[in-house]
Amino acid sequence: MAGGKGKENEAKPADNKAAGGDAKPKKEEKKMTKEERKKEEEMTPEDIELRDKLALMVERVRDADPAIVKAALESMSEEIRTSTSSMTSVPKPLKFLRAHFPGMKEHFETMMESDNKVALSDVLSVLGMTMAGSGSRESLKYKLTGKKGGLDMWGFEYVKNLSGEIGQEWEVRKADGKGTEDLRLLVEEIVPFNMKHNSEPDACDLLMEVDMIDQILEHATEANHARLSLYLTNCANYVAEPEDAMIFKVVYNIFRKVDKFPEAMRIAIRLNDQALAQEVFDACEDSLTKQQLCFLLARYGTLNVTTDDDDLMAIIGNASLSEHFLSLARDLDVFEAKTPEDIYKTHLTEQRAGAANVDSARANLASTFVNAFVNAGFGHDTLMTGDSKWIYKNKEHGTMSAAASLGMILLWDVDSGLSQIDKFTYSDSDYIRAGASLAVGIVSANVKSECDPALALMADKVDSENSTIQRIGAALGLGLAYAGTQKEEILDILTPVIADPSTPIELFSLTALALGLVYVGTGKADIAETIMQGMLEREEKVMEDTMARFACLGLGLLFLGLQEVADVTMEALKAVPGQIGQYCSFTVETCAYSGSGNVMKVQKLLGVCAEHLEENNSHQAVALLGIALIAQGEEIGAEMSARSFEHMLQYGEVNLRRVVPLAVGLLHLSNPKPTVIDMLSKLSHDGDAEVAQGAIIALGLVGAGTNNSRVALLLRQLSTYYGKDPNNTLFVVRIAQGLLHMGKGLMTLSLLHSDRLITSPTALAGAMAVMHACLDFKNIILGKYHYLLFLLAPAMQPRMLVTLDQDLKPLPVSVRVGQAVDVVGQAGKPKSITGFATHTTPVLLAYDQRAELATEQYLPLTSVLEGFVILKENPDWKAAPDPSPAKKKDEGFGDLDDETMKKLALKSRNVRPDQRMYDK
């Protein structure tokens, strides 16, 4: 016993020691218990009951009896599935099961293959949504071993989480070269779930992640095609080449599946794919819809879709454009001709001493351009139509511009226009004859005719027996008249001029530009080769002439928007020596990537602009202009470019500062944003004359055709400020004023149309020609080549919405016009415009405005209300019945006697307006 006691006593110190050693952990355990107790006190009895119930279920999952395990898993699944919580908190079953998650995973690994293991796998997949570690993709791992199907059971958030993990897993497997068949099967389950629950954007995102976007086609229906196509179309802007074309092709197939032919045609046009456009056109059997397709093709202008129907070809050729434009002018009461003085408003500006009205040739030339732009398309004015003595108030090249201005006034009216221009073709002056040839081209811009009058009139004027200026006028005239048509006859006429080494540099360059206009965006290698050969055959000194830039632009326009197709030509351009080789290379590269938003190209061009070069820096101007060219058409890219331009104004050399306003103008044609106007207004007072001139012409381009009152005021102030420099800067101010009031506010220079989806190649080509001309104001615009300003003709379009009936006669209907709202991926049927006003067609649309029909009496044949829209009557529409005469009588005062009327009048006079408002 004593020995035993001794042993007990011996054991005690050891126990005490152990107790002493474990004292700290016990304290911690006590602390944890306090925390748990505190949490338990905060929990409601229902929560405690649920926690204990779930713990029991987890315990039973480990049971040896499969029936008990099955029952436990079913109960647990039911608890998770039926739990509800607020939007911001985790459902309670998931919260209480968090502590058991590691243990359940361990048990899963030890289980034999059975239905219970599959059921547990599903439960673990759901728990993994909130409990798995970042990047572990456990939710997906357990789903792949779980039961096939059954996504409806676990809800939307689970499916969304699963989609994200599939995208990550796909990337990893692709990189490792592993198979993805199981992921594909899961995607094929998830996509129908998303489509069923109106979550089209999620379905599209998942399919794009796993390179299966073409499978969305089988889920497209009449009900969801609009949301699907809108989302995919907008996604394509942020996808690299060639995936963007693939997405557009999917959208095209969606529209074809639901027989939306005008929408399918818009996508074919966006892809610039003539075969697809012809396919849509031939597949459409409804004659009215076919006419609507013709209007879409006419607005774009460069897809030569053919048909045997002469009436349809007339629509594609824009034959009725002038007639509808003049009808719009009469409706809006602006048909009367305006004089340059109506635009200058010199009575509102302070006349400086010595700045009296002097009838100088320069002022007259400015008035010629202002008159041409303001009265463009109206067919009559106060200077040129009629006796036309005005033309002789100009000198030499001025008379050429004056004769050409008649083409601008008669714009689109080929039939009567050519007869009025005809008298100038017999003039003794070479300049006037050259101007008449240019006028024929301007009149025919954007209008095609079966009899080709422009070709008949000018074919022989390009021949070498004519003077250089006449040949220039004829070449540019042909370029404008047949811009985007790819007409072989023009190629046969103009190629010999380029191929002849003795051709003067200005004729060579402008003929190359004309060919670039005709074959814009075709990438024809033989024309590119001819132009490059012509450059190589001329001495380097000759190619240093400022006009050589237009040969480079002509070459660039051939590859407009073709991206990698231009690589071979750019490689060949390395053989062109001197500065012009670099200038040409950057021109071709920037044209090839125009409107693509390609970030890598923009970074490269920014790097070129960052070099501080004192001389041989003309290629930097093209690089800077190229940034705007690549970013145009995409809002975010345009904003980021604008920020880069501000840096260049602060840190760039003067040669770059001169180009910044032009680049800003190109980014915001006919879109006078207040921030842009502020920026250009500051630059218009710059110490460097060319920076100021660039800013002034950019103000005109930004406000073109908008009649913006703020820009008009700025330009009037600038005309006073530069009153002492009438030959240079004041001349530019006047041109800007003419552009601002272009077509009396009924026209636009905007390159984008069809709800800003499509860029017109001919419009962009014309705008680029003017931009390159403005890179050297002194020698081109202010020199003897001012007539190049008329190259804006292909970019000039009416900014109208005209609704037509089934006989293509104007049909006035009520439309709502307001600011366009981005509704991509939004639930339900959100309003696509805001701040709208209701008008009766025809109406004018600004750059960022959208229109929709105010009633459902008519159905439009196209979803985008722009330009010409054909309407057909809605068979389901019922007019609201007129109130019956008896009801009207009840609503009024009826046959009240005089005494009652007096009492009513007295009563209403004694009631305060606020009481009257609330019926008190």
Short mmCIF file of N, CA and C in Angstrom, two decimals, residues 418-560:
data_model
loop_
_atom_site.label_atom_id
_atom_site.label_comp_id
_atom_site.label_asym_id
_atom_site.label_seq_id
_atom_site.Cartn_x
_atom_site.Cartn_y
_atom_site.Cartn_z
N LEU A 418 -25.37 68.06 -114.45
CA LEU A 418 -24.39 67.99 -115.54
C LEU A 418 -24.69 69.01 -116.63
N SER A 419 -25.98 69.28 -116.87
CA SER A 419 -26.32 70.26 -117.91
C SER A 419 -25.90 71.67 -117.49
N GLN A 420 -25.94 71.97 -116.17
CA GLN A 420 -25.52 73.30 -115.71
C GLN A 420 -23.99 73.44 -115.71
N ILE A 421 -23.30 72.32 -115.48
CA ILE A 421 -21.83 72.38 -115.47
C ILE A 421 -21.27 72.42 -116.90
N ASP A 422 -22.07 71.90 -117.82
CA ASP A 422 -21.60 71.71 -119.20
C ASP A 422 -21.01 72.98 -119.81
N LYS A 423 -21.60 74.15 -119.51
CA LYS A 423 -21.12 75.40 -120.14
C LYS A 423 -19.67 75.69 -119.80
N PHE A 424 -19.20 75.23 -118.62
CA PHE A 424 -17.81 75.52 -118.23
C PHE A 424 -16.80 74.60 -118.95
N THR A 425 -17.29 73.49 -119.50
CA THR A 425 -16.36 72.56 -120.18
C THR A 425 -15.86 73.13 -121.50
N TYR A 426 -16.53 74.18 -122.00
CA TYR A 426 -16.10 74.80 -123.26
C TYR A 426 -15.35 76.10 -123.03
N SER A 427 -15.00 76.41 -121.81
CA SER A 427 -14.31 77.67 -121.49
C SER A 427 -12.92 77.70 -122.13
N ASP A 428 -12.39 78.91 -122.33
CA ASP A 428 -11.03 79.05 -122.88
C ASP A 428 -9.98 78.75 -121.80
N SER A 429 -10.37 78.91 -120.54
CA SER A 429 -9.40 78.75 -119.45
C SER A 429 -9.23 77.28 -119.07
N ASP A 430 -7.98 76.83 -119.03
CA ASP A 430 -7.69 75.46 -118.60
C ASP A 430 -8.17 75.22 -117.17
N TYR A 431 -8.03 76.26 -116.34
CA TYR A 431 -8.41 76.12 -114.93
C TYR A 431 -9.91 75.89 -114.79
N ILE A 432 -10.70 76.64 -115.59
CA ILE A 432 -12.16 76.49 -115.48
C ILE A 432 -12.58 75.12 -116.02
N ARG A 433 -11.93 74.68 -117.11
CA ARG A 433 -12.26 73.35 -117.66
C ARG A 433 -11.90 72.25 -116.65
N ALA A 434 -10.74 72.43 -115.98
CA ALA A 434 -10.34 71.46 -114.95
C ALA A 434 -11.36 71.47 -113.80
N GLY A 435 -11.80 72.66 -113.41
CA GLY A 435 -12.81 72.79 -112.34
C GLY A 435 -14.12 72.15 -112.74
N ALA A 436 -14.48 72.26 -114.04
CA ALA A 436 -15.73 71.64 -114.51
C ALA A 436 -15.64 70.12 -114.40
N SER A 437 -14.45 69.55 -114.75
CA SER A 437 -14.28 68.10 -114.64
C SER A 437 -14.41 67.66 -113.18
N LEU A 438 -13.80 68.45 -112.28
CA LEU A 438 -13.90 68.13 -110.84
C LEU A 438 -15.35 68.24 -110.38
N ALA A 439 -16.07 69.25 -110.92
CA ALA A 439 -17.48 69.45 -110.54
C ALA A 439 -18.33 68.24 -110.95
N VAL A 440 -18.02 67.67 -112.14
CA VAL A 440 -18.77 66.48 -112.59
C VAL A 440 -18.56 65.33 -111.59
N GLY A 441 -17.32 65.18 -111.12
CA GLY A 441 -17.04 64.14 -110.12
C GLY A 441 -17.77 64.39 -108.81
N ILE A 442 -17.79 65.66 -108.36
CA ILE A 442 -18.44 66.00 -107.08
C ILE A 442 -19.94 65.73 -107.16
N VAL A 443 -20.58 66.15 -108.27
CA VAL A 443 -22.02 65.93 -108.44
C VAL A 443 -22.36 64.45 -108.36
N SER A 444 -21.46 63.62 -108.91
CA SER A 444 -21.73 62.18 -108.99
C SER A 444 -21.30 61.42 -107.74
N ALA A 445 -20.72 62.10 -106.74
CA ALA A 445 -20.25 61.42 -105.53
C ALA A 445 -21.41 60.71 -104.84
N ASN A 446 -21.20 59.44 -104.49
CA ASN A 446 -22.21 58.60 -103.81
C ASN A 446 -23.45 58.30 -104.66
N VAL A 447 -23.43 58.68 -105.94
CA VAL A 447 -24.57 58.39 -106.82
C VAL A 447 -24.07 57.59 -108.01
N LYS A 448 -24.71 56.44 -108.27
CA LYS A 448 -24.30 55.61 -109.41
C LYS A 448 -25.40 55.64 -110.46
N SER A 449 -24.96 55.60 -111.72
CA SER A 449 -25.94 55.61 -112.81
C SER A 449 -25.52 54.57 -113.84
N GLU A 450 -26.52 53.92 -114.45
CA GLU A 450 -26.22 52.87 -115.43
C GLU A 450 -25.50 53.42 -116.66
N CYS A 451 -25.82 54.68 -117.03
CA CYS A 451 -25.25 55.22 -118.27
C CYS A 451 -23.87 55.85 -118.08
N ASP A 452 -23.36 55.92 -116.85
CA ASP A 452 -22.00 56.42 -116.57
C ASP A 452 -21.66 57.74 -117.26
N PRO A 453 -22.44 58.82 -116.99
CA PRO A 453 -22.15 60.09 -117.67
C PRO A 453 -20.77 60.65 -117.33
N ALA A 454 -20.33 60.48 -116.08
CA ALA A 454 -19.03 61.04 -115.67
C ALA A 454 -17.90 60.42 -116.48
N LEU A 455 -17.97 59.12 -116.70
CA LEU A 455 -16.92 58.43 -117.47
C LEU A 455 -16.92 58.94 -118.90
N ALA A 456 -18.10 59.08 -119.49
CA ALA A 456 -18.21 59.55 -120.88
C ALA A 456 -17.64 60.96 -121.03
N LEU A 457 -17.88 61.82 -120.03
CA LEU A 457 -17.43 63.21 -120.13
C LEU A 457 -15.93 63.37 -119.89
N MET A 458 -15.34 62.50 -119.06
CA MET A 458 -13.96 62.76 -118.62
C MET A 458 -12.92 61.76 -119.13
N ALA A 459 -13.36 60.71 -119.81
CA ALA A 459 -12.43 59.65 -120.20
C ALA A 459 -11.26 60.18 -121.03
N ASP A 460 -11.54 61.10 -121.94
CA ASP A 460 -10.47 61.58 -122.83
C ASP A 460 -9.69 62.76 -122.26
N LYS A 461 -10.12 63.29 -121.12
CA LYS A 461 -9.46 64.49 -120.57
C LYS A 461 -8.22 64.16 -119.75
N VAL A 462 -7.99 62.86 -119.50
CA VAL A 462 -6.81 62.47 -118.74
C VAL A 462 -5.62 62.27 -119.70
N ASP A 463 -5.90 62.26 -121.00
CA ASP A 463 -4.85 62.03 -122.01
C ASP A 463 -3.76 63.08 -121.95
N SER A 464 -2.56 62.70 -122.43
CA SER A 464 -1.38 63.56 -122.28
C SER A 464 -1.41 64.82 -123.13
N GLU A 465 -2.32 64.90 -124.15
CA GLU A 465 -2.34 66.14 -124.95
C GLU A 465 -2.97 67.31 -124.20
N ASN A 466 -3.68 67.02 -123.11
CA ASN A 466 -4.28 68.10 -122.29
C ASN A 466 -3.23 68.67 -121.32
N SER A 467 -3.54 69.86 -120.78
CA SER A 467 -2.62 70.48 -119.81
C SER A 467 -2.67 69.70 -118.50
N THR A 468 -1.60 69.86 -117.69
CA THR A 468 -1.51 69.11 -116.43
C THR A 468 -2.71 69.39 -115.53
N ILE A 469 -3.12 70.65 -115.45
CA ILE A 469 -4.20 71.01 -114.52
C ILE A 469 -5.51 70.35 -114.95
N GLN A 470 -5.73 70.27 -116.29
CA GLN A 470 -6.94 69.61 -116.78
C GLN A 470 -6.93 68.12 -116.46
N ARG A 471 -5.75 67.52 -116.60
CA ARG A 471 -5.62 66.09 -116.31
C ARG A 471 -5.85 65.82 -114.82
N ILE A 472 -5.35 66.75 -113.98
CA ILE A 472 -5.58 66.61 -112.52
C ILE A 472 -7.08 66.67 -112.22
N GLY A 473 -7.76 67.67 -112.81
CA GLY A 473 -9.20 67.83 -112.57
C GLY A 473 -9.98 66.59 -112.99
N ALA A 474 -9.61 66.03 -114.17
CA ALA A 474 -10.33 64.86 -114.68
C ALA A 474 -10.05 63.63 -113.82
N ALA A 475 -8.76 63.46 -113.40
CA ALA A 475 -8.41 62.29 -112.58
C ALA A 475 -9.14 62.33 -111.25
N LEU A 476 -9.13 63.50 -110.58
CA LEU A 476 -9.83 63.61 -109.29
C LEU A 476 -11.33 63.46 -109.48
N GLY A 477 -11.84 64.00 -110.60
CA GLY A 477 -13.28 63.88 -110.89
C GLY A 477 -13.69 62.43 -111.02
N LEU A 478 -12.89 61.65 -111.74
CA LEU A 478 -13.19 60.22 -111.89
C LEU A 478 -13.09 59.49 -110.54
N GLY A 479 -12.08 59.88 -109.75
CA GLY A 479 -11.91 59.28 -108.43
C GLY A 479 -13.12 59.50 -107.54
N LEU A 480 -13.66 60.74 -107.55
CA LEU A 480 -14.83 61.06 -106.71
C LEU A 480 -16.10 60.39 -107.25
N ALA A 481 -16.27 60.43 -108.58
CA ALA A 481 -17.51 59.90 -109.17
C ALA A 481 -17.62 58.40 -108.97
N TYR A 482 -16.49 57.70 -108.99
CA TYR A 482 -16.53 56.23 -108.92
C TYR A 482 -15.88 55.69 -107.64
N ALA A 483 -15.87 56.50 -106.59
CA ALA A 483 -15.26 56.07 -105.32
C ALA A 483 -15.92 54.79 -104.83
N GLY A 484 -15.09 53.77 -104.57
CA GLY A 484 -15.59 52.50 -104.02
C GLY A 484 -16.25 51.57 -105.01
N THR A 485 -16.27 51.93 -106.30
CA THR A 485 -17.00 51.09 -107.27
C THR A 485 -16.12 50.00 -107.89
N GLN A 486 -14.79 50.14 -107.79
CA GLN A 486 -13.84 49.17 -108.37
C GLN A 486 -14.07 48.98 -109.87
N LYS A 487 -14.32 50.07 -110.56
CA LYS A 487 -14.65 50.00 -112.00
C LYS A 487 -13.38 49.82 -112.83
N GLU A 488 -13.35 48.76 -113.64
CA GLU A 488 -12.16 48.42 -114.42
C GLU A 488 -11.78 49.53 -115.41
N GLU A 489 -12.80 50.20 -116.00
CA GLU A 489 -12.52 51.25 -117.01
C GLU A 489 -11.67 52.37 -116.41
N ILE A 490 -11.92 52.71 -115.15
CA ILE A 490 -11.16 53.78 -114.49
C ILE A 490 -9.70 53.34 -114.34
N LEU A 491 -9.51 52.07 -113.99
CA LEU A 491 -8.15 51.53 -113.85
C LEU A 491 -7.40 51.63 -115.17
N ASP A 492 -8.08 51.29 -116.28
CA ASP A 492 -7.45 51.35 -117.60
C ASP A 492 -7.09 52.77 -118.00
N ILE A 493 -7.91 53.74 -117.58
CA ILE A 493 -7.65 55.15 -117.95
C ILE A 493 -6.52 55.74 -117.11
N LEU A 494 -6.51 55.44 -115.79
CA LEU A 494 -5.57 56.13 -114.88
C LEU A 494 -4.21 55.44 -114.76
N THR A 495 -4.15 54.12 -114.98
CA THR A 495 -2.87 53.41 -114.82
C THR A 495 -1.75 53.97 -115.70
N PRO A 496 -2.01 54.26 -117.02
CA PRO A 496 -0.93 54.81 -117.86
C PRO A 496 -0.34 56.11 -117.31
N VAL A 497 -1.16 56.93 -116.66
CA VAL A 497 -0.67 58.21 -116.11
C VAL A 497 0.34 57.94 -115.00
N ILE A 498 0.03 56.94 -114.14
CA ILE A 498 0.94 56.61 -113.03
C ILE A 498 2.20 55.93 -113.55
N ALA A 499 2.02 55.09 -114.55
CA ALA A 499 3.16 54.31 -115.07
C ALA A 499 4.15 55.15 -115.87
N ASP A 500 3.70 56.31 -116.35
CA ASP A 500 4.58 57.16 -117.18
C ASP A 500 5.57 57.92 -116.29
N PRO A 501 6.89 57.67 -116.42
CA PRO A 501 7.87 58.34 -115.54
C PRO A 501 7.95 59.86 -115.76
N SER A 502 7.47 60.33 -116.91
CA SER A 502 7.55 61.78 -117.19
C SER A 502 6.38 62.56 -116.60
N THR A 503 5.41 61.86 -116.01
CA THR A 503 4.25 62.55 -115.42
C THR A 503 4.70 63.45 -114.26
N PRO A 504 4.27 64.73 -114.26
CA PRO A 504 4.64 65.63 -113.13
C PRO A 504 4.20 65.03 -111.79
N ILE A 505 4.94 65.36 -110.74
CA ILE A 505 4.73 64.73 -109.43
C ILE A 505 3.32 64.97 -108.90
N GLU A 506 2.76 66.20 -109.07
CA GLU A 506 1.42 66.45 -108.52
C GLU A 506 0.36 65.65 -109.26
N LEU A 507 0.52 65.49 -110.60
CA LEU A 507 -0.44 64.68 -111.37
C LEU A 507 -0.31 63.21 -110.99
N PHE A 508 0.93 62.73 -110.86
CA PHE A 508 1.17 61.33 -110.46
C PHE A 508 0.51 61.05 -109.10
N SER A 509 0.73 61.96 -108.15
CA SER A 509 0.23 61.74 -106.78
C SER A 509 -1.29 61.77 -106.71
N LEU A 510 -1.89 62.76 -107.37
CA LEU A 510 -3.34 62.89 -107.28
C LEU A 510 -4.05 61.81 -108.09
N THR A 511 -3.41 61.31 -109.15
CA THR A 511 -3.99 60.18 -109.90
C THR A 511 -3.94 58.91 -109.04
N ALA A 512 -2.81 58.74 -108.31
CA ALA A 512 -2.71 57.59 -107.40
C ALA A 512 -3.80 57.68 -106.32
N LEU A 513 -4.05 58.90 -105.84
CA LEU A 513 -5.11 59.11 -104.83
C LEU A 513 -6.48 58.75 -105.43
N ALA A 514 -6.71 59.16 -106.68
CA ALA A 514 -7.99 58.86 -107.34
C ALA A 514 -8.19 57.35 -107.46
N LEU A 515 -7.12 56.64 -107.82
CA LEU A 515 -7.22 55.17 -107.92
C LEU A 515 -7.48 54.56 -106.54
N GLY A 516 -6.83 55.14 -105.51
CA GLY A 516 -7.07 54.69 -104.14
C GLY A 516 -8.53 54.84 -103.74
N LEU A 517 -9.16 55.95 -104.18
CA LEU A 517 -10.57 56.18 -103.89
C LEU A 517 -11.46 55.13 -104.57
N VAL A 518 -11.15 54.85 -105.85
CA VAL A 518 -11.99 53.93 -106.62
C VAL A 518 -11.86 52.50 -106.09
N TYR A 519 -10.64 52.12 -105.70
CA TYR A 519 -10.39 50.75 -105.25
C TYR A 519 -10.16 50.69 -103.73
N VAL A 520 -10.84 51.56 -102.99
CA VAL A 520 -10.62 51.65 -101.55
C VAL A 520 -10.93 50.31 -100.87
N GLY A 521 -9.99 49.85 -100.03
CA GLY A 521 -10.20 48.64 -99.24
C GLY A 521 -10.25 47.34 -100.02
N THR A 522 -9.69 47.34 -101.24
CA THR A 522 -9.72 46.10 -102.04
C THR A 522 -8.40 45.34 -101.94
N GLY A 523 -7.30 46.05 -101.59
CA GLY A 523 -5.99 45.40 -101.48
C GLY A 523 -5.45 44.89 -102.80
N LYS A 524 -5.80 45.54 -103.92
CA LYS A 524 -5.35 45.07 -105.24
C LYS A 524 -3.84 45.24 -105.38
N ALA A 525 -3.14 44.12 -105.50
CA ALA A 525 -1.67 44.13 -105.50
C ALA A 525 -1.09 44.79 -106.75
N ASP A 526 -1.77 44.63 -107.93
CA ASP A 526 -1.21 45.20 -109.16
C ASP A 526 -1.21 46.73 -109.13
N ILE A 527 -2.27 47.33 -108.54
CA ILE A 527 -2.30 48.81 -108.43
C ILE A 527 -1.20 49.26 -107.46
N ALA A 528 -1.08 48.55 -106.32
CA ALA A 528 -0.05 48.90 -105.33
C ALA A 528 1.34 48.84 -105.97
N GLU A 529 1.55 47.82 -106.78
CA GLU A 529 2.84 47.65 -107.44
C GLU A 529 3.13 48.81 -108.40
N THR A 530 2.09 49.21 -109.18
CA THR A 530 2.24 50.31 -110.14
C THR A 530 2.61 51.60 -109.42
N ILE A 531 1.92 51.89 -108.30
CA ILE A 531 2.19 53.13 -107.56
C ILE A 531 3.61 53.09 -106.99
N MET A 532 4.01 51.96 -106.40
CA MET A 532 5.36 51.85 -105.83
C MET A 532 6.43 51.97 -106.91
N GLN A 533 6.15 51.37 -108.07
CA GLN A 533 7.11 51.46 -109.18
C GLN A 533 7.29 52.91 -109.61
N GLY A 534 6.17 53.63 -109.66
CA GLY A 534 6.22 55.06 -110.01
C GLY A 534 7.04 55.85 -109.01
N MET A 535 6.96 55.48 -107.73
CA MET A 535 7.75 56.18 -106.69
C MET A 535 9.23 55.88 -106.84
N LEU A 536 9.54 54.61 -107.14
CA LEU A 536 10.95 54.21 -107.26
C LEU A 536 11.61 54.81 -108.51
N GLU A 537 10.81 55.03 -109.56
CA GLU A 537 11.38 55.56 -110.80
C GLU A 537 11.72 57.05 -110.71
N ARG A 538 11.12 57.73 -109.74
CA ARG A 538 11.39 59.16 -109.60
C ARG A 538 12.55 59.39 -108.63
N GLU A 539 13.27 60.47 -108.89
CA GLU A 539 14.42 60.78 -108.03
C GLU A 539 13.95 61.14 -106.63
N GLU A 540 14.83 60.92 -105.67
CA GLU A 540 14.47 61.19 -104.27
C GLU A 540 14.08 62.64 -104.07
N LYS A 541 14.77 63.54 -104.80
CA LYS A 541 14.49 64.97 -104.65
C LYS A 541 13.08 65.30 -105.12
N VAL A 542 12.67 64.64 -106.22
CA VAL A 542 11.32 64.88 -106.75
C VAL A 542 10.27 64.39 -105.74
N MET A 543 10.57 63.25 -105.11
CA MET A 543 9.62 62.67 -104.16
C MET A 543 9.55 63.44 -102.85
N GLU A 544 10.45 64.41 -102.68
CA GLU A 544 10.38 65.26 -101.47
C GLU A 544 9.33 66.35 -101.61
N ASP A 545 8.75 66.49 -102.80
CA ASP A 545 7.69 67.48 -103.03
C ASP A 545 6.51 67.18 -102.09
N THR A 546 5.89 68.23 -101.58
CA THR A 546 4.81 68.05 -100.59
C THR A 546 3.63 67.27 -101.16
N MET A 547 3.43 67.32 -102.51
CA MET A 547 2.29 66.63 -103.10
C MET A 547 2.48 65.10 -103.13
N ALA A 548 3.74 64.64 -102.96
CA ALA A 548 4.01 63.19 -103.02
C ALA A 548 3.25 62.44 -101.93
N ARG A 549 2.84 63.16 -100.87
CA ARG A 549 2.12 62.51 -99.77
C ARG A 549 0.82 61.86 -100.26
N PHE A 550 0.23 62.41 -101.34
CA PHE A 550 -1.05 61.86 -101.81
C PHE A 550 -0.87 60.53 -102.54
N ALA A 551 0.33 60.31 -103.11
CA ALA A 551 0.61 58.99 -103.70
C ALA A 551 0.66 57.95 -102.58
N CYS A 552 1.26 58.34 -101.46
CA CYS A 552 1.32 57.44 -100.28
C CYS A 552 -0.09 57.13 -99.78
N LEU A 553 -0.93 58.18 -99.75
CA LEU A 553 -2.30 57.98 -99.25
C LEU A 553 -3.09 57.09 -100.22
N GLY A 554 -2.89 57.30 -101.53
CA GLY A 554 -3.57 56.45 -102.51
C GLY A 554 -3.22 54.99 -102.30
N LEU A 555 -1.94 54.73 -102.01
CA LEU A 555 -1.48 53.36 -101.73
C LEU A 555 -2.12 52.85 -100.43
N GLY A 556 -2.17 53.70 -99.41
CA GLY A 556 -2.76 53.32 -98.11
C GLY A 556 -4.24 52.99 -98.23
N LEU A 557 -4.97 53.77 -99.06
CA LEU A 557 -6.42 53.55 -99.17
C LEU A 557 -6.75 52.20 -99.79
N LEU A 558 -5.86 51.67 -100.61
CA LEU A 558 -6.07 50.33 -101.19
C LEU A 558 -6.21 49.28 -100.09
N PHE A 559 -5.51 49.51 -98.96
CA PHE A 559 -5.49 48.52 -97.88
C PHE A 559 -6.32 48.97 -96.68
N LEU A 560 -7.24 49.90 -96.89
CA LEU A 560 -8.03 50.45 -95.78
C LEU A 560 -8.78 49.34 -95.04
#
